Tab-separated table of C-alpha atoms in Angstrom:
chain	number	residue	atom	x	y	z
A	1	UNK	CA	58.606	13.502	84.187
A	2	UNK	CA	60.691	13.083	81.051
A	3	UNK	CA	64.240	12.712	82.282
A	4	UNK	CA	66.102	9.492	81.671
A	5	UNK	CA	66.121	7.573	84.933
A	6	UNK	CA	68.790	4.930	85.365
A	7	UNK	CA	68.413	3.001	88.611
A	8	UNK	CA	71.719	1.657	89.829
A	9	UNK	CA	71.829	-2.077	90.325
A	10	UNK	CA	73.772	-2.275	93.568
A	11	UNK	CA	73.977	-5.043	96.145
A	12	UNK	CA	71.640	-4.452	99.067
A	13	UNK	CA	74.618	-4.198	101.429
A	14	UNK	CA	76.652	-1.781	99.320
A	15	UNK	CA	75.301	1.324	101.106
A	16	UNK	CA	74.496	2.117	104.730
A	17	UNK	CA	70.894	1.282	105.526
A	18	UNK	CA	70.109	4.958	106.136
A	19	UNK	CA	71.175	5.809	102.555
A	20	UNK	CA	69.626	2.861	100.746
A	21	UNK	CA	66.548	3.853	98.707
A	22	UNK	CA	63.340	2.219	99.864
A	23	UNK	CA	61.524	-0.386	97.792
A	24	UNK	CA	58.819	2.198	97.120
A	25	UNK	CA	61.339	4.656	95.720
A	26	UNK	CA	62.885	1.917	93.578
A	27	UNK	CA	59.419	1.244	92.156
A	28	UNK	CA	58.960	4.951	91.469
A	29	UNK	CA	62.245	4.994	89.568
A	30	UNK	CA	61.163	1.969	87.553
A	31	UNK	CA	57.850	3.669	86.757
A	32	UNK	CA	59.753	6.729	85.569
A	33	UNK	CA	61.911	4.501	83.381
A	34	UNK	CA	58.792	2.929	81.867
A	35	UNK	CA	57.263	6.361	81.313
A	36	UNK	CA	60.381	7.582	79.521
A	37	UNK	CA	60.494	4.431	77.389
A	38	UNK	CA	56.818	4.765	76.490
A	39	UNK	CA	57.126	8.403	75.405
A	40	UNK	CA	60.351	7.747	73.473
A	41	UNK	CA	59.068	4.406	72.123
A	42	UNK	CA	62.257	2.721	73.332
A	43	UNK	CA	61.523	-0.907	74.113
A	44	UNK	CA	64.957	-1.430	75.680
A	45	UNK	CA	63.932	0.742	78.624
A	46	UNK	CA	60.895	-1.448	79.222
A	47	UNK	CA	63.119	-4.536	79.167
A	48	UNK	CA	65.355	-2.889	81.760
A	49	UNK	CA	62.365	-1.990	83.915
A	50	UNK	CA	61.169	-5.606	83.934
A	51	UNK	CA	64.632	-6.845	84.876
A	52	UNK	CA	64.869	-4.372	87.759
A	53	UNK	CA	61.392	-5.360	88.935
A	54	UNK	CA	62.316	-9.035	89.130
A	55	UNK	CA	65.205	-8.087	91.430
A	56	UNK	CA	62.719	-6.419	93.802
A	57	UNK	CA	60.046	-9.108	93.951
A	58	UNK	CA	61.111	-10.480	97.351
A	59	UNK	CA	60.650	-7.008	98.857
A	60	UNK	CA	57.104	-6.430	97.619
A	61	UNK	CA	54.692	-5.987	100.525
A	62	UNK	CA	51.054	-4.837	100.620
A	63	UNK	CA	51.759	-1.377	102.098
A	64	UNK	CA	54.495	-0.716	99.554
A	65	UNK	CA	52.319	-1.869	96.651
A	66	UNK	CA	49.368	0.134	97.943
A	67	UNK	CA	51.478	3.289	98.219
A	68	UNK	CA	52.866	2.729	94.730
A	69	UNK	CA	49.405	2.225	93.217
A	70	UNK	CA	48.307	5.461	94.878
A	71	UNK	CA	51.352	7.159	93.350
A	72	UNK	CA	50.876	6.075	89.722
A	73	UNK	CA	47.115	5.532	89.465
A	74	UNK	CA	44.166	7.770	90.211
A	75	UNK	CA	42.489	6.569	93.431
A	76	UNK	CA	38.916	5.570	92.698
A	77	UNK	CA	39.619	4.718	89.063
A	78	UNK	CA	38.550	1.273	87.857
A	79	UNK	CA	42.069	-0.114	87.621
A	80	UNK	CA	43.102	1.334	90.997
A	81	UNK	CA	40.033	-0.031	92.763
A	82	UNK	CA	40.460	-3.445	91.159
A	83	UNK	CA	44.145	-3.840	92.006
A	84	UNK	CA	43.835	-2.495	95.554
A	85	UNK	CA	41.114	-5.078	96.211
A	86	UNK	CA	43.641	-7.879	95.660
A	87	UNK	CA	45.981	-6.606	98.391
A	88	UNK	CA	45.542	-7.701	102.014
A	89	UNK	CA	45.334	-4.919	104.579
A	90	UNK	CA	48.398	-4.676	106.792
A	91	UNK	CA	49.696	-2.230	109.390
A	92	UNK	CA	51.124	1.012	108.063
A	93	UNK	CA	54.295	0.638	110.122
A	94	UNK	CA	55.356	-2.252	107.884
A	95	UNK	CA	55.754	0.044	104.911
A	96	UNK	CA	59.358	0.598	103.925
A	97	UNK	CA	59.344	4.170	102.618
A	98	UNK	CA	61.693	7.127	102.518
A	99	UNK	CA	59.330	9.691	104.020
A	100	UNK	CA	61.585	12.641	103.329
A	101	UNK	CA	61.659	12.056	99.587
A	102	UNK	CA	58.078	10.822	99.327
A	103	UNK	CA	56.764	14.178	100.541
A	104	UNK	CA	58.516	16.124	97.803
A	105	UNK	CA	57.842	13.769	94.888
A	106	UNK	CA	54.811	14.375	92.711
A	107	UNK	CA	52.590	11.465	91.809
A	108	UNK	CA	52.532	10.355	88.183
A	109	UNK	CA	48.756	9.931	87.856
A	110	UNK	CA	49.236	9.281	84.154
A	111	UNK	CA	46.956	7.012	82.169
A	112	UNK	CA	49.789	5.436	80.209
A	113	UNK	CA	48.872	1.834	79.301
A	114	UNK	CA	52.456	0.804	80.064
A	115	UNK	CA	52.156	2.008	83.669
A	116	UNK	CA	48.746	0.380	84.100
A	117	UNK	CA	49.971	-2.962	82.754
A	118	UNK	CA	53.062	-2.709	84.951
A	119	UNK	CA	50.795	-2.341	88.002
A	120	UNK	CA	48.938	-5.518	87.042
A	121	UNK	CA	52.273	-7.308	86.726
A	122	UNK	CA	53.466	-6.147	90.164
A	123	UNK	CA	50.297	-7.227	91.957
A	124	UNK	CA	50.201	-10.541	90.105
A	125	UNK	CA	53.792	-11.392	91.037
A	126	UNK	CA	53.048	-10.568	94.670
A	127	UNK	CA	49.938	-12.786	94.743
A	128	UNK	CA	51.768	-15.738	93.196
A	129	UNK	CA	54.703	-15.412	95.592
A	130	UNK	CA	52.262	-15.355	98.517
A	131	UNK	CA	50.521	-18.452	97.105
A	132	UNK	CA	47.207	-16.629	96.802
A	133	UNK	CA	46.423	-18.494	93.608
A	134	UNK	CA	42.697	-17.816	93.353
A	135	UNK	CA	43.300	-14.076	93.673
A	136	UNK	CA	46.182	-14.403	91.214
A	137	UNK	CA	43.897	-16.085	88.675
A	138	UNK	CA	41.373	-13.258	88.982
A	139	UNK	CA	44.095	-10.625	88.674
A	140	UNK	CA	45.714	-12.320	85.686
A	141	UNK	CA	42.377	-12.694	83.891
A	142	UNK	CA	41.670	-8.989	84.440
A	143	UNK	CA	45.097	-8.097	83.077
A	144	UNK	CA	44.593	-10.226	79.966
A	145	UNK	CA	41.213	-8.591	79.318
A	146	UNK	CA	42.930	-5.189	79.501
A	147	UNK	CA	45.780	-6.269	77.228
A	148	UNK	CA	43.374	-7.229	74.453
A	149	UNK	CA	42.522	-3.538	74.110
A	150	UNK	CA	46.128	-2.286	74.031
A	151	UNK	CA	48.187	-2.343	70.839
A	152	UNK	CA	51.525	-0.680	71.585
A	153	UNK	CA	54.952	-2.178	70.970
A	154	UNK	CA	56.220	-0.744	74.275
A	155	UNK	CA	53.565	-2.826	76.035
A	156	UNK	CA	54.657	-6.077	74.374
A	157	UNK	CA	57.501	-6.734	76.844
A	158	UNK	CA	55.201	-6.352	79.849
A	159	UNK	CA	52.476	-8.338	78.095
A	160	UNK	CA	54.785	-11.302	77.513
A	161	UNK	CA	55.449	-11.539	81.253
A	162	UNK	CA	51.734	-11.305	82.016
A	163	UNK	CA	51.039	-14.109	79.530
A	164	UNK	CA	53.570	-16.287	81.343
A	165	UNK	CA	52.153	-15.616	84.816
A	166	UNK	CA	48.593	-15.961	83.530
A	167	UNK	CA	49.390	-19.491	82.419
A	168	UNK	CA	51.366	-20.213	85.590
A	169	UNK	CA	48.391	-19.278	87.814
A	170	UNK	CA	46.181	-21.804	86.075
A	171	UNK	CA	48.913	-24.445	86.054
A	172	UNK	CA	49.426	-24.073	89.810
A	173	UNK	CA	45.710	-24.676	90.408
A	174	UNK	CA	45.461	-27.555	87.925
A	175	UNK	CA	43.236	-25.600	85.540
A	176	UNK	CA	45.452	-25.222	82.474
A	177	UNK	CA	42.813	-26.692	80.162
A	178	UNK	CA	40.504	-23.766	80.958
A	179	UNK	CA	42.700	-21.207	79.228
A	180	UNK	CA	43.841	-23.135	76.154
A	181	UNK	CA	41.262	-21.456	73.917
A	182	UNK	CA	42.183	-18.048	75.291
A	183	UNK	CA	45.879	-18.673	74.679
A	184	UNK	CA	45.081	-19.535	71.069
A	185	UNK	CA	43.035	-16.340	70.728
A	186	UNK	CA	45.847	-14.288	72.253
A	187	UNK	CA	48.331	-15.873	69.854
A	188	UNK	CA	46.154	-14.833	66.900
A	189	UNK	CA	45.970	-11.290	68.256
A	190	UNK	CA	49.753	-11.152	68.715
A	191	UNK	CA	50.212	-12.389	65.145
A	192	UNK	CA	47.910	-9.707	63.742
A	193	UNK	CA	49.771	-7.057	65.730
A	194	UNK	CA	53.195	-8.340	64.589
A	195	UNK	CA	54.117	-8.830	68.245
A	196	UNK	CA	56.867	-11.417	67.842
A	197	UNK	CA	57.728	-11.616	71.537
A	198	UNK	CA	54.079	-12.253	72.352
A	199	UNK	CA	53.787	-14.865	69.605
A	200	UNK	CA	56.886	-16.656	70.822
A	201	UNK	CA	55.780	-16.577	74.460
A	202	UNK	CA	52.266	-17.781	73.693
A	203	UNK	CA	53.518	-20.511	71.387
A	204	UNK	CA	55.655	-21.930	74.198
A	205	UNK	CA	52.775	-21.650	76.651
A	206	UNK	CA	50.467	-23.496	74.261
A	207	UNK	CA	53.030	-26.249	73.768
A	208	UNK	CA	53.444	-26.520	77.537
A	209	UNK	CA	49.666	-26.688	77.868
A	210	UNK	CA	49.369	-29.538	75.363
A	211	UNK	CA	52.279	-31.474	76.844
A	212	UNK	CA	50.858	-31.076	80.350
A	213	UNK	CA	47.869	-33.166	79.224
A	214	UNK	CA	49.938	-35.530	77.038
A	215	UNK	CA	48.377	-34.129	73.860
A	216	UNK	CA	51.452	-34.882	71.794
A	217	UNK	CA	49.761	-34.889	68.388
A	218	UNK	CA	48.310	-31.418	68.914
A	219	UNK	CA	51.645	-30.167	70.226
A	220	UNK	CA	53.518	-31.500	67.206
A	221	UNK	CA	50.938	-30.044	64.810
A	222	UNK	CA	51.313	-26.629	66.453
A	223	UNK	CA	55.099	-26.840	66.485
A	224	UNK	CA	55.305	-27.831	62.831
A	225	UNK	CA	53.289	-24.778	61.779
A	226	UNK	CA	55.058	-22.337	64.074
A	227	UNK	CA	57.064	-19.537	62.412
A	228	UNK	CA	60.775	-19.110	62.984
A	229	UNK	CA	61.635	-15.981	64.942
A	230	UNK	CA	64.885	-14.214	64.105
A	231	UNK	CA	65.369	-12.932	67.663
A	232	UNK	CA	64.615	-16.220	69.373
A	233	UNK	CA	65.464	-15.817	73.070
A	234	UNK	CA	67.058	-18.382	75.357
A	235	UNK	CA	64.499	-17.457	78.002
A	236	UNK	CA	61.651	-18.510	75.733
A	237	UNK	CA	63.487	-21.661	74.664
A	238	UNK	CA	63.589	-22.860	78.265
A	239	UNK	CA	59.923	-22.253	79.050
A	240	UNK	CA	58.811	-25.751	78.141
A	241	UNK	CA	61.992	-27.778	78.582
């Protein structure tokens, strides 16, 4: 699947319900966009995929996620088994899926790191939104362990979101102190890989971590030594303020 897929961003009420693509098919289009971006090494496509995913987060349900994982991952593989285990079992009739198109589409079943990391991100967002924080912590920790072994610039965008949700999981359970050392280690890895988005994200998460525990001296020391990023984003600037 190498064609450029551009998913239209239309209001949910802009088409008759019978013509509106299902959430599952939207996810398949996003996966195709990520695949194209990975092969072409075009980071902008990964950015677009993340933005489209955030617009779908309220529609993510266990049957839809399960069907999507079956579509992009090999059933029985380590990552598939791990992610499926985080999803609660629900009735099949709850799955919103365009059966006509799903029969004719061929599963990706690729081992692209970008697709695998995207699957971690989807499941993690779902768990946080459902307030399943212990499961979210386990999922986020597994995703971070996987990220340490992936060094691809097209993964950096997805990784930055996982870093954010990783920290959020531990903040929501009052365990931020537990991951401070890991955040520092991840920041060193991002620096060695020249991953500026990761460095910027992790720097803000570390500052938030210090400020959460009123460790102002450590926060100021870290801030004073932090590099200046040319492409500083407003999104990152608002993480801690």
